[in-house]
Tab-separated table of C-alpha atoms in Angstrom:
chain	number	residue	atom	x	y	z
A	1	UNK	CA	105.242	86.819	90.712
A	2	UNK	CA	101.963	86.735	92.736
A	3	UNK	CA	99.852	90.045	92.613
A	4	UNK	CA	100.048	92.007	95.672
A	5	UNK	CA	96.787	93.656	96.882
A	6	UNK	CA	97.711	97.271	98.009
A	7	UNK	CA	97.549	98.242	101.557
A	8	UNK	CA	98.154	101.765	100.621
A	9	UNK	CA	96.292	103.869	103.282
A	10	UNK	CA	95.944	101.363	105.951
A	11	UNK	CA	97.481	101.097	109.194
A	12	UNK	CA	99.857	98.252	110.349
A	13	UNK	CA	99.430	97.691	114.010
A	14	UNK	CA	102.205	96.100	115.749
A	15	UNK	CA	101.255	92.592	117.439
A	16	UNK	CA	102.523	92.635	121.093
A	17	UNK	CA	104.933	89.883	120.380
A	18	UNK	CA	106.594	91.895	117.382
A	19	UNK	CA	110.204	91.598	118.768
A	20	UNK	CA	111.774	94.351	116.596
A	21	UNK	CA	112.225	97.349	119.060
A	22	UNK	CA	111.718	99.789	116.030
A	23	UNK	CA	108.195	98.848	116.068
A	24	UNK	CA	107.282	97.884	119.583
A	25	UNK	CA	103.710	99.036	120.003
A	26	UNK	CA	104.039	100.939	116.676
A	27	UNK	CA	101.127	102.122	114.113
A	28	UNK	CA	102.280	102.612	110.833
A	29	UNK	CA	100.448	104.469	108.100
A	30	UNK	CA	101.393	102.596	104.772
A	31	UNK	CA	101.897	105.241	102.025
A	32	UNK	CA	102.834	103.115	99.399
A	33	UNK	CA	102.554	99.201	98.988
A	34	UNK	CA	102.930	97.296	95.762
A	35	UNK	CA	105.104	94.403	94.350
A	36	UNK	CA	108.170	96.652	94.583
A	37	UNK	CA	107.784	96.928	98.441
A	38	UNK	CA	106.274	99.159	100.955
A	39	UNK	CA	106.782	102.579	102.808
A	40	UNK	CA	105.099	104.011	105.627
A	41	UNK	CA	105.568	106.239	108.629
A	42	UNK	CA	105.356	105.343	112.420
A	43	UNK	CA	102.374	107.579	113.713
A	44	UNK	CA	103.151	107.154	117.336
A	45	UNK	CA	106.919	108.077	117.816
A	46	UNK	CA	107.236	111.764	118.802
A	47	UNK	CA	110.681	112.965	119.283
A	48	UNK	CA	111.819	115.809	121.705
A	49	UNK	CA	112.886	117.724	118.450
A	50	UNK	CA	110.297	120.733	117.586
A	51	UNK	CA	109.328	121.159	114.002
A	52	UNK	CA	110.262	124.775	114.680
A	53	UNK	CA	114.035	123.773	115.004
A	54	UNK	CA	114.299	122.009	111.729
A	55	UNK	CA	111.276	123.318	109.384
A	56	UNK	CA	110.530	126.717	110.762
A	57	UNK	CA	108.457	127.704	107.891
A	58	UNK	CA	105.989	124.773	108.506
A	59	UNK	CA	106.093	125.025	112.328
A	60	UNK	CA	102.645	127.060	112.429
A	61	UNK	CA	100.939	124.396	110.361
A	62	UNK	CA	101.523	121.280	112.572
A	63	UNK	CA	99.258	120.083	115.290
A	64	UNK	CA	99.954	119.445	118.924
A	65	UNK	CA	102.433	117.851	119.747
A	66	UNK	CA	104.495	120.355	117.589
A	67	UNK	CA	107.394	118.112	117.423
A	68	UNK	CA	109.119	115.865	114.485
A	69	UNK	CA	107.980	112.305	114.690
A	70	UNK	CA	110.371	109.408	114.044
A	71	UNK	CA	108.750	107.965	110.971
A	72	UNK	CA	111.031	104.635	111.061
A	73	UNK	CA	114.532	103.461	111.007
A	74	UNK	CA	115.326	104.328	107.452
A	75	UNK	CA	116.979	107.561	106.503
A	76	UNK	CA	116.356	109.517	109.822
A	77	UNK	CA	118.058	112.588	108.140
A	78	UNK	CA	115.032	113.107	105.544
A	79	UNK	CA	111.961	114.585	106.239
A	80	UNK	CA	108.274	113.473	105.301
A	81	UNK	CA	105.177	115.593	105.551
A	82	UNK	CA	101.965	114.028	105.836
A	83	UNK	CA	98.844	116.136	105.573
A	84	UNK	CA	95.107	115.432	105.714
A	85	UNK	CA	93.210	117.883	103.163
A	86	UNK	CA	89.342	117.311	103.203
A	87	UNK	CA	87.390	117.610	99.902
A	88	UNK	CA	88.334	116.879	96.392
A	89	UNK	CA	91.244	118.457	94.622
A	90	UNK	CA	94.133	118.980	96.669
A	91	UNK	CA	96.534	122.204	96.502
A	92	UNK	CA	99.882	122.502	94.622
A	93	UNK	CA	102.404	120.847	96.660
A	94	UNK	CA	100.290	118.033	97.989
A	95	UNK	CA	99.992	114.456	96.604
A	96	UNK	CA	97.106	112.282	97.419
A	97	UNK	CA	97.952	108.778	98.963
A	98	UNK	CA	94.615	107.428	100.297
A	99	UNK	CA	91.329	109.417	101.050
A	100	UNK	CA	92.101	112.627	102.324
A	101	UNK	CA	95.513	111.778	103.461
A	102	UNK	CA	98.637	112.915	101.455
A	103	UNK	CA	102.319	113.757	101.186
A	104	UNK	CA	103.419	117.419	101.266
A	105	UNK	CA	106.237	118.877	99.340
A	106	UNK	CA	108.341	120.326	101.877
A	107	UNK	CA	110.213	122.423	99.388
A	108	UNK	CA	106.946	124.152	98.558
A	109	UNK	CA	106.056	127.324	100.214
A	110	UNK	CA	103.831	126.670	102.954
A	111	UNK	CA	101.357	129.335	102.093
A	112	UNK	CA	100.347	127.189	99.081
A	113	UNK	CA	98.890	124.639	101.437
A	114	UNK	CA	97.914	126.377	104.586
A	115	UNK	CA	94.446	127.567	103.680
A	116	UNK	CA	93.374	123.761	102.742
A	117	UNK	CA	95.276	121.822	105.343
A	118	UNK	CA	93.169	120.132	108.001
A	119	UNK	CA	96.400	118.789	109.663
A	120	UNK	CA	100.288	118.235	108.977
A	121	UNK	CA	102.644	116.021	110.884
A	122	UNK	CA	106.394	115.968	110.025
A	123	UNK	CA	108.201	112.778	109.992
A	124	UNK	CA	112.101	112.121	110.103
A	125	UNK	CA	112.592	108.855	108.361
A	126	UNK	CA	110.484	106.042	107.450
A	127	UNK	CA	109.586	102.414	107.620
A	128	UNK	CA	110.559	100.328	104.514
A	129	UNK	CA	109.979	96.877	103.439
A	130	UNK	CA	111.495	95.209	100.355
A	131	UNK	CA	109.421	93.090	97.858
A	132	UNK	CA	107.544	90.310	99.868
A	133	UNK	CA	109.136	91.411	103.130
A	134	UNK	CA	105.824	92.880	104.547
A	135	UNK	CA	103.799	89.956	103.143
A	136	UNK	CA	106.169	87.611	104.944
A	137	UNK	CA	105.797	89.629	108.424
A	138	UNK	CA	101.948	89.513	107.913
A	139	UNK	CA	101.890	86.053	107.397
A	140	UNK	CA	103.898	85.550	110.586
A	141	UNK	CA	101.545	87.467	112.401
A	142	UNK	CA	103.892	90.316	113.267
A	143	UNK	CA	101.054	93.091	112.179
A	144	UNK	CA	97.490	93.735	112.071
A	145	UNK	CA	96.035	95.389	109.013
A	146	UNK	CA	93.199	97.849	109.886
A	147	UNK	CA	91.750	100.799	108.228
A	148	UNK	CA	92.874	104.347	108.905
A	149	UNK	CA	91.199	107.375	109.809
A	150	UNK	CA	92.186	110.938	108.981
A	151	UNK	CA	92.630	111.630	112.637
A	152	UNK	CA	95.259	109.096	113.179
A	153	UNK	CA	97.781	111.233	111.196
A	154	UNK	CA	97.227	113.995	113.505
A	155	UNK	CA	96.388	112.416	117.072
A	156	UNK	CA	97.188	114.864	119.911
A	157	UNK	CA	97.831	111.644	121.999
A	158	UNK	CA	100.295	109.812	120.041
A	159	UNK	CA	101.411	107.792	122.986
A	160	UNK	CA	97.951	106.055	123.237
A	161	UNK	CA	97.346	105.518	119.540
A	162	UNK	CA	98.263	101.964	119.668
A	163	UNK	CA	95.408	101.170	122.290
A	164	UNK	CA	93.251	103.551	120.671
A	165	UNK	CA	93.303	102.023	117.232
A	166	UNK	CA	92.929	98.479	118.464
A	167	UNK	CA	90.010	99.409	120.596
A	168	UNK	CA	87.931	100.874	117.695
A	169	UNK	CA	88.412	97.444	115.889
A	170	UNK	CA	84.989	95.540	115.952
A	171	UNK	CA	86.556	92.268	116.208
A	172	UNK	CA	88.567	90.218	118.734
A	173	UNK	CA	91.397	93.046	117.919
A	174	UNK	CA	89.713	95.274	120.451
A	175	UNK	CA	90.640	92.972	123.218
A	176	UNK	CA	94.449	93.098	122.331
A	177	UNK	CA	94.318	96.742	123.394
A	178	UNK	CA	94.294	95.529	127.001
A	179	UNK	CA	97.548	93.587	126.607
A	180	UNK	CA	99.791	94.742	129.260
A	181	UNK	CA	102.998	96.659	128.322
A	182	UNK	CA	104.881	93.956	130.323
A	183	UNK	CA	103.108	90.573	130.743
A	184	UNK	CA	105.553	89.255	133.177
A	185	UNK	CA	104.247	91.744	135.771
A	186	UNK	CA	100.760	90.104	135.928
């Protein structure tokens, strides 16, 4: 088996031609990527459901918009908390994934993390790929892989994240940000 170079902590930005409606204009933060597969959350799919409606104790710690995000099409009945905690050692109840980004144990008391947390976002479900599946999609041109920034997790304007992430690239990818939502209208 060939060795997989980890993309954990990177963003997958959907190419305009990606046909899967689950990932149309999606920006996915990869939380795990190795030879056994990949797992991530879609950062730009807010739902109308408020965090206060399902995880009341965590509601005061989430940023705008204070809603649950659809993390992907898998296990929509489960919740993941992704938080940015600046600095070195993170608090009990948080596991570093990449840089200042990590996963929150939503069973832990929120008070354990509140003082250290820079931002928190709650996701229902996740995006998952089996062994080699993401690599195939990458080779087919379905995704662009770019560096993440801590602010991507808590963008106050998630509907504009796809364009914003592409626009900040220092390559031809920046031009893709201008790709129209429906090219047939041009």
